[in-house]
Amino acid sequence: MSEIVARLRGALGARVHTDAATLASHRRDSWALAQLHDWLGRGAPTALAVVRPGTVEEVATTLRLCRAARVPVIPFGGGSGVCGAVEARPDAIVLSTRGLEGMVSLDARNLTASFRAGTMGGEAEQRVQKEGLTIGHWPQSVDVSTVGGWVATRAAGQFSTAYGAIEDLALALEVVLPDGSVLRTRETPRASAGPDLRQLFMGSEGTLGVVTEVTFSLRSLPESRRLAAFHFGSLDAGLEAIRRFMRAGWRPPVVRLYDALESQRQFAKQCPDGRSMLILVHEGPASAVAAELAGCAELYTEEGGVAADTSAVEHWLEHRNQVPGFRELNERGLVVDTIEVAATWDRVLPMYHAVVTSLRELPEVVLASAHSSHSYRSGTNLYFTFAARVDDKERMPEIYIECWRRAIRATLASGGGIAHHHGIGRVRSEFLVNEIGDTGVDVLRALKRSLDPDDLLNPGVLVPASDAVRA
Amino acid sequence: MSEIVARLRGALGARVHTDAATLASHRRDSWALAQLHDWLGRGAPTALAVVRPGTVEEVATTLRLCRAARVPVIPFGGGSGVCGAVEARPDAIVLSTRGLEGMVSLDARNLTASFRAGTMGGEAEQRVQKEGLTIGHWPQSVDVSTVGGWVATRAAGQFSTAYGAIEDLALALEVVLPDGSVLRTRETPRASAGPDLRQLFMGSEGTLGVVTEVTFSLRSLPESRRLAAFHFGSLDAGLEAIRRFMRAGWRPPVVRLYDALESQRQFAKQCPDGRSMLILVHEGPASAVAAELAGCAELYTEEGGVAADTSAVEHWLEHRNQVPGFRELNERGLVVDTIEVAATWDRVLPMYHAVVTSLRELPEVVLASAHSSHSYRSGTNLYFTFAARVDDKERMPEIYIECWRRAIRATLASGGGIAHHHGIGRVRSEFLVNEIGDTGVDVLRALKRSLDPDDLLNPGVLVPASDAVRA
């Protein structure tokens, strides 16, 4: 047994796991390439041990002992990340936050609820719904991700167009820093008291601290929910309709527009061939929802939209969190993944065409499509799906990487941002410098050095290595 | 002429000002205590020189030359700050951003507009209104503050309840760092690409970099604006009404509730004695505004509100940006200031009473009152006004400081946050540790050291000295 494992065991006893099953289930997150490597028989190695602290103090102890011994620590939440931010190594300790579970407090009057970071998202949402409240954060991974993971990856959920992303929902955080000290931000609705320190840890992907508790600013469950769906002649026409209703000041929580290919794939029954499907969920006070439904419908119609059966929306609501297993696809000779990017309105359509075209130029690519799922006054995201058929399975990883590179280069060339809500991890790390610039990378490195001078917290992630590739 | 002034003049020529008038007008911001010290004849000293760069490169040159010579630099925008974040010293250079003026670009389709940081807020707003658009940021100082100052102080405007504060409106920033390098964040509606680097500079009060350009995500001017006003029997009843309509999902941009004293002072004509006045501005698509107006009115009435003449709202809209001169008040033997704090709903009323009571216990205090002007799902702010009569003018500064300490201590004891939208500056610096905790201060110090290792950018502000007083 290595010295650090002995020390951790001395301090934390049964919180330290070294059995093969636990080590194996904490080797990686849900990154498609990591899964592919597993299938090819050269998956990520296991760590020295998995520590599952049950208290903030135990998290601090873990970080302090590892720091003293210069041992890397890899924070692990639900393991549902799709960018490879989590990958074990033989000289490191994996710190699972799943021992920090459950609700700490709920204040129905203040609309606040605090959860320990390892609480699964779906459980947190269910808990507050019992009181007629909602967190309103619905990533596709809601049932397999933790509330701490939402913060660490800077997540956005399916209802973000009205309710915002994690930075709009997390009122306060508790974070253990690499030196074991504990930061608790104040539970205040808003402050002008220096830089917002919460923001350092949102999207930090386990590199600057371990989130141990999240306090949400909740909402009341809406009085009314109404569904709407429209067909558009093209993706362009649908995007223009979204742009216009965002501009007018309407804010339906769910706004999803699919290109012709995805419309056909997702809504075979409801969507005529070649059309773009727009589905919407309107929520709020009944009279506000009625006004929004009518106001938006008028605008969609002006833009050439044709009212569609809302069974499409019901279908989506029912199936929205189902994710296909990559293993099964790999076995069928396919490499598949999704890539979410974002841009201001004028860049969205050129970016769509550039990415899809660049992907399709690769002979192996059999599918490249996209939808928009998070809109803003000044732009929207695009969520691409690609599939490539690769007969020689040894070539699958290189085709996978080539697809990503094509998509990200086309995004950058179109003036888009490379990551809307999944994060950087390992899959985007070579392009981070293109996203935030040389100075941005310098600032990120300075932050990292100042909080984690020995580069022990999730090393290799987020902060680019000096040989970073450029698009 | 000092060596640094000679060097700056060599590089920047006429951008370097050492005439007495320019030096005198750049000694301080609009902090009440600094104005009082002026009046008492012991005002802030002048700087070595005022540099007014006209380009980002000139800002970078200024910072590089000053860094090489170990000379402190004090960024200066509109000079309208009220917390003392700007105070010249004889060994420092004041860097005025006012040479960086005007609009860089406007994209009516993307709803974006970029302004150089020294552009006055009112001018920026007027410029976009010409296109039927609005920034939607209305601090009381809109005509005397710069758009860069809005970012540096983490400002919030009068329409924030619907439109958000500066962090919700600034889409991208350009910032010159203490080493002269230039950070430009990407103009993307949203990103999950590491920590949000914009947030480091929002509220940094000139200590981490110099904001040189701000890109806003604009709005269309609203189709409809409707006013409403209600009388409540007490501040408590009015707060409960606000809490309930925020919870229901309504979002009027302007929501202001005055205690009985302020209602009487602000709305002598409209408000019966002893009542609390609530004024509202509803904006948006006409049908949405109609629904909101009716929905809120029903709710206010349920809570005991009585519809009032909307001339109160018109009066406020007309006079909202008038600020009395402190000099005139000092001459009348009064020290006066405002203090904005914030808290979750359950803490607001106790905080109100604690602050007002603590202030009134001081024999010199002749007035202590408050209103709420920025509401959130989980709480609201309180904006206190105090006035003290001090016959011996030499005692005015100590009474001023004592009033602040009483208000902030009572806020902290009630669980409130010490600064809602004016910032920390010098007036709150002794209490920052109570706001963000020891670990928060450590993180702030680490940020400061990593970006400005020689402590040259606005030294003494924001990052607390080691002898910080505790409440």
Short mmCIF file of N, CA and C in Angstrom, two decimals, chain A residues 36 39-40 42 330 390-397:
data_model
loop_
_atom_site.label_atom_id
_atom_site.label_comp_id
_atom_site.label_asym_id
_atom_site.label_seq_id
_atom_site.Cartn_x
_atom_site.Cartn_y
_atom_site.Cartn_z
N LEU A 36 -14.67 4.73 -25.83
CA LEU A 36 -14.13 4.03 -27.00
C LEU A 36 -12.81 3.34 -26.64
N TRP A 39 -13.46 0.24 -24.79
CA TRP A 39 -13.93 -0.84 -25.66
C TRP A 39 -12.77 -1.44 -26.44
N LEU A 40 -11.82 -0.57 -26.80
CA LEU A 40 -10.65 -1.04 -27.55
C LEU A 40 -9.63 -1.72 -26.64
N ARG A 42 -7.90 -0.36 -24.15
CA ARG A 42 -6.81 0.44 -23.60
C ARG A 42 -7.37 1.66 -22.87
N ASN A 330 -20.41 1.84 -30.94
CA ASN A 330 -19.06 1.41 -31.32
C ASN A 330 -19.09 0.00 -31.91
N VAL A 390 -16.59 3.63 -39.24
CA VAL A 390 -15.16 3.32 -39.37
C VAL A 390 -15.00 1.81 -39.30
N ASP A 391 -14.65 1.23 -40.44
CA ASP A 391 -14.59 -0.23 -40.51
C ASP A 391 -13.44 -0.79 -39.67
N ASP A 392 -12.30 -0.10 -39.73
CA ASP A 392 -11.14 -0.54 -38.95
C ASP A 392 -11.24 0.09 -37.57
N LYS A 393 -11.56 -0.74 -36.58
CA LYS A 393 -11.84 -0.11 -35.29
C LYS A 393 -10.62 0.56 -34.67
N GLU A 394 -9.43 0.16 -35.07
CA GLU A 394 -8.23 0.82 -34.55
C GLU A 394 -8.16 2.28 -35.01
N ARG A 395 -8.87 2.59 -36.08
CA ARG A 395 -8.86 3.98 -36.58
C ARG A 395 -9.96 4.84 -35.96
N MET A 396 -10.80 4.25 -35.17
CA MET A 396 -11.92 5.02 -34.60
C MET A 396 -11.47 6.24 -33.78
N PRO A 397 -10.47 6.08 -32.90
CA PRO A 397 -10.07 7.26 -32.12
C PRO A 397 -9.61 8.42 -33.00
#
